[in-house]
Amino acid sequence: ISGEDRAIVSDIAGTTRDSTDTVIENEFGKYVFIDTAGIRRHNKVEEAIERYSVLRAYMAVDRSDVCVIMIDATQGFTEQDSKVAGYAHEQGKACIIAVNKWDAVEDKTDKTMNEHLEKLKIDFSFMPYAPFIFISAKTGQRVVKLYEMINRVASMNAMRISTGVLNDLLAYATSRVQPPSDKGKRLRIFYMTQASTKPPTFVCFCNKAELFHFSYQRYLENQIREQFGMEGTPIKMVVRERGDK
């Protein structure tokens, strides 16, 4: 991705053993890439050094603003890929799923890419907001698009929306789909405000938190995404009853 060799690696999966920082400055901006240790499939993780590599990958996620989840096109999705991606999701990081070594896949067609994409969408169903890109770090294929994507998801992860705009959206959303009710008691959402960024975190103040079902939280999240994009970033919804601190 840097355009030059920066670490000692081989074509054998899992042979990069440490996390290294690389500063790259180009027309898209200045970046610090943390090239994490290669993580092997679960049944090969036997040595202490491999357990250390997993820990280092988690530490790299903690230090990052954007996590590019690199999938080896010749190896496919692994359990360890899922663990690291899941950790990035839980930590609220902006995420991109990059399928690397696409140049090494033989007899490629548009159908081949679509088949890979559909399978990966199932594998990464827990983070449907994350965009996919097929690249070759070796040949530079689509690397320019990757930089553009990094900038875009970073800005989405740091986006702040005014309370006024959010409550206009809330009024529209609740008029389209009425909030749930139970035993004659209906959920009333008084207002919504954004508490923080990275990830965008929205607080909804209501009359009865137990009526604010997960499905309605997801509906409001989808309305926010529909209006503002939010590509590549998780969204956190917090529910508080009026009077809660």
Coordinates of C-alpha atoms in Angstrom, one line a residue:
I1 CA 0.0 0.0 0.0
S2 CA 2.9 2.3 0.7
G3 CA 4.3 1.6 -2.8
E4 CA 7.5 0.0 -1.5
D5 CA 8.6 -2.9 0.7
R6 CA 8.5 -1.9 4.4
A7 CA 8.6 -5.2 6.2
I8 CA 10.1 -8.6 5.8
V9 CA 7.2 -10.9 4.7
S10 CA 6.7 -13.9 2.6
D11 CA 3.8 -15.2 0.5
I12 CA 3.0 -17.8 3.2
A13 CA 0.0 -16.7 5.3
G14 CA 0.7 -15.7 8.9
T15 CA 4.4 -15.0 8.5
T16 CA 4.4 -11.3 9.5
R17 CA 4.9 -11.6 13.2
D18 CA 4.9 -8.1 14.6
S19 CA 3.1 -4.7 14.2
T20 CA 5.1 -2.0 12.5
D21 CA 4.3 1.6 12.0
T22 CA 4.7 3.2 8.6
V23 CA 4.2 6.9 7.9
I24 CA 2.8 7.6 4.4
E25 CA 2.2 11.1 3.0
N26 CA 0.6 11.5 -0.4
E27 CA -2.0 13.6 -2.2
F28 CA -4.8 12.2 0.0
G29 CA -3.2 13.1 3.3
K30 CA -0.8 11.9 5.9
Y31 CA -1.3 8.5 7.4
V32 CA 0.3 6.2 10.0
F33 CA -0.3 2.6 8.9
I34 CA 0.0 -0.1 11.7
D35 CA 0.8 -3.2 9.7
T36 CA -0.4 -5.8 12.2
A37 CA 1.1 -9.3 12.8
G38 CA -0.3 -12.0 10.5
I39 CA -2.8 -14.0 12.3
R40 CA -3.1 -17.7 11.4
R41 CA -6.2 -19.9 11.3
H42 CA -7.4 -21.0 14.7
N43 CA -6.1 -24.6 14.5
K44 CA -2.6 -23.3 13.9
V45 CA -2.5 -20.9 16.8
E46 CA -0.4 -23.0 19.1
E47 CA 2.8 -21.1 19.8
A48 CA 3.0 -18.3 22.4
I49 CA 4.2 -16.0 19.7
E50 CA 1.0 -16.4 17.8
R51 CA -1.1 -15.6 20.8
Y52 CA 1.1 -12.5 21.2
S53 CA 0.3 -11.6 17.6
V54 CA -3.4 -11.7 18.3
L55 CA -2.9 -9.4 21.3
R56 CA -0.8 -7.0 19.2
A57 CA -3.6 -6.9 16.6
Y58 CA -6.1 -5.9 19.3
M59 CA -3.6 -3.2 20.5
A60 CA -3.3 -1.9 17.0
V61 CA -7.1 -1.6 16.7
D62 CA -7.1 0.4 20.0
R63 CA -4.5 2.9 18.5
S64 CA -6.3 3.2 15.2
D65 CA -8.9 5.6 13.8
V66 CA -9.7 3.4 10.8
C67 CA -9.3 -0.4 10.6
V68 CA -8.7 -1.9 7.2
I69 CA -9.6 -5.6 7.7
M70 CA -7.3 -7.3 5.2
I71 CA -8.7 -10.6 3.9
D72 CA -6.4 -12.8 1.9
A73 CA -8.2 -13.6 -1.4
T74 CA -6.3 -16.8 -1.8
Q75 CA -7.1 -18.0 1.8
G76 CA -10.6 -16.6 2.4
F77 CA -12.3 -15.6 5.6
T78 CA -11.0 -17.0 8.8
E79 CA -12.2 -17.2 12.4
Q80 CA -9.3 -14.9 13.4
D81 CA -10.5 -12.3 10.8
S82 CA -13.9 -12.4 12.5
K83 CA -12.4 -11.9 15.9
V84 CA -10.3 -8.9 15.0
A85 CA -13.2 -7.3 12.9
G86 CA -15.5 -8.0 15.8
Y87 CA -13.2 -6.3 18.2
A88 CA -12.9 -3.3 15.9
H89 CA -16.7 -3.1 15.7
E90 CA -17.0 -3.3 19.5
Q91 CA -14.5 -0.5 19.9
G92 CA -16.5 1.8 17.5
K93 CA -13.8 2.0 14.9
A94 CA -14.4 3.0 11.3
C95 CA -13.9 -0.1 9.2
I96 CA -13.1 -1.2 5.7
I97 CA -13.0 -4.7 4.5
A98 CA -10.2 -5.0 1.9
V99 CA -9.8 -8.3 -0.1
N100 CA -6.0 -8.3 -0.8
K101 CA -4.0 -10.4 -3.2
W102 CA -6.8 -10.1 -5.8
D103 CA -4.1 -10.3 -8.5
A104 CA -3.3 -13.9 -7.3
V105 CA -6.9 -15.2 -8.0
E106 CA -6.9 -17.0 -11.3
D107 CA -9.5 -16.8 -14.0
K108 CA -11.2 -13.7 -12.5
T109 CA -14.5 -12.4 -13.9
D110 CA -17.1 -10.0 -12.6
K111 CA -19.0 -13.0 -11.5
T112 CA -16.0 -14.2 -9.4
M113 CA -15.9 -10.9 -7.5
N114 CA -19.6 -10.9 -6.9
E115 CA -19.5 -14.4 -5.6
H116 CA -16.7 -13.5 -3.2
L117 CA -18.6 -10.3 -2.2
E118 CA -21.8 -12.1 -1.4
K119 CA -20.0 -14.7 0.7
L120 CA -18.1 -12.0 2.7
K121 CA -21.3 -10.0 3.3
I122 CA -22.6 -13.1 5.1
D123 CA -19.3 -13.6 7.0
F124 CA -19.3 -9.9 8.1
S125 CA -23.1 -9.6 8.6
F126 CA -22.4 -8.2 12.1
M127 CA -21.0 -5.0 10.5
P128 CA -23.2 -4.3 7.5
Y129 CA -22.0 -0.7 7.4
A130 CA -18.5 -1.6 6.3
P131 CA -17.6 -1.1 2.6
F132 CA -15.7 -3.7 0.6
I133 CA -12.9 -3.2 -1.8
F134 CA -10.8 -5.7 -3.8
I135 CA -7.2 -4.7 -4.0
S136 CA -3.7 -5.8 -4.7
A137 CA -1.1 -4.2 -2.4
K138 CA 1.6 -5.8 -4.5
T139 CA 0.5 -4.3 -7.9
G140 CA -1.3 -1.2 -6.6
Q141 CA -4.7 -2.3 -8.0
R142 CA -7.4 0.0 -6.5
V143 CA -5.0 1.4 -3.8
V144 CA -6.0 4.9 -4.8
K145 CA -9.6 4.0 -4.2
L146 CA -8.7 2.6 -0.8
Y147 CA -7.1 5.9 0.3
E148 CA -10.3 7.7 -0.8
M149 CA -12.4 5.2 1.2
I150 CA -10.2 5.6 4.3
N151 CA -10.7 9.4 4.2
R152 CA -14.5 9.0 3.7
V153 CA -15.1 6.5 6.6
A154 CA -12.8 8.5 8.9
S155 CA -15.0 11.6 8.3
M156 CA -18.2 9.6 8.9
N157 CA -16.8 8.2 12.2
A158 CA -16.1 11.7 13.4
M159 CA -19.3 13.3 12.0
R160 CA -21.3 15.5 14.4
I161 CA -25.0 16.3 13.7
S162 CA -26.8 19.2 15.4
T163 CA -29.6 18.5 17.9
G164 CA -32.0 20.5 15.8
V165 CA -31.4 18.5 12.7
L166 CA -31.6 15.2 14.7
N167 CA -34.9 16.1 16.1
D168 CA -36.3 17.0 12.7
L169 CA -35.2 13.5 11.6
L170 CA -36.8 12.1 14.8
A171 CA -40.1 13.8 14.1
Y172 CA -40.1 12.4 10.5
A173 CA -39.1 8.9 11.6
T174 CA -41.8 8.6 14.4
S175 CA -44.5 9.9 12.0
R176 CA -43.6 7.2 9.5
V177 CA -43.4 4.4 12.0
Q178 CA -45.1 4.9 15.4
P179 CA -43.1 4.0 18.5
P180 CA -44.0 0.7 20.1
S181 CA -46.5 0.3 23.0
D182 CA -47.3 -2.3 25.6
K183 CA -50.5 -2.7 27.7
G184 CA -51.8 0.7 26.6
K185 CA -48.5 2.5 27.4
R186 CA -46.8 4.0 24.3
L187 CA -43.2 4.9 24.0
R188 CA -42.7 8.7 23.8
I189 CA -39.3 9.9 22.6
F190 CA -38.9 13.5 23.8
Y191 CA -35.7 14.3 21.9
M192 CA -32.5 13.0 20.6
T193 CA -29.0 14.5 20.8
Q194 CA -25.5 13.4 19.8
A195 CA -23.3 12.8 22.8
S196 CA -20.0 12.0 21.1
T197 CA -18.1 10.9 18.0
K198 CA -15.8 8.0 17.1
P199 CA -18.2 6.3 17.0
P200 CA -21.2 8.7 16.5
T201 CA -23.2 8.2 19.7
F202 CA -26.8 9.3 20.0
V203 CA -28.8 9.6 23.2
C204 CA -32.6 9.3 23.1
F205 CA -34.6 10.7 26.0
C206 CA -37.9 8.9 26.5
N207 CA -40.7 8.2 29.0
K208 CA -40.1 4.5 29.4
A209 CA -36.8 2.9 28.4
E210 CA -38.2 -0.7 28.6
L211 CA -40.5 0.2 25.7
F212 CA -37.7 1.3 23.5
H213 CA -37.1 -2.1 21.8
F214 CA -34.0 -2.9 20.0
S215 CA -35.9 -3.1 16.7
Y216 CA -37.0 0.5 17.1
Q217 CA -33.4 1.6 17.9
R218 CA -32.3 -0.2 14.8
Y219 CA -35.0 1.6 12.8
L220 CA -33.8 5.0 14.0
E221 CA -30.2 4.0 13.3
N222 CA -31.2 3.1 9.7
Q223 CA -33.0 6.5 9.4
I224 CA -29.8 8.3 10.4
R225 CA -27.8 6.3 7.9
E226 CA -30.3 6.9 5.2
Q227 CA -30.1 10.7 5.8
F228 CA -26.4 11.1 6.5
G229 CA -24.6 8.1 5.0
M230 CA -22.4 7.0 7.9
E231 CA -20.6 4.6 5.6
G232 CA -17.9 2.5 7.4
T233 CA -18.8 3.5 11.0
P234 CA -20.8 1.8 13.7
I235 CA -23.5 3.9 15.4
K236 CA -24.2 3.7 19.1
M237 CA -27.7 4.4 20.4
V238 CA -28.2 5.1 24.1
V239 CA -31.7 5.2 25.7
R240 CA -32.4 7.3 28.8
E241 CA -35.6 7.9 30.7
R242 CA -36.2 11.6 31.3
G243 CA -34.5 12.5 34.6
D244 CA -31.7 9.9 34.2
K245 CA -28.2 11.3 34.7

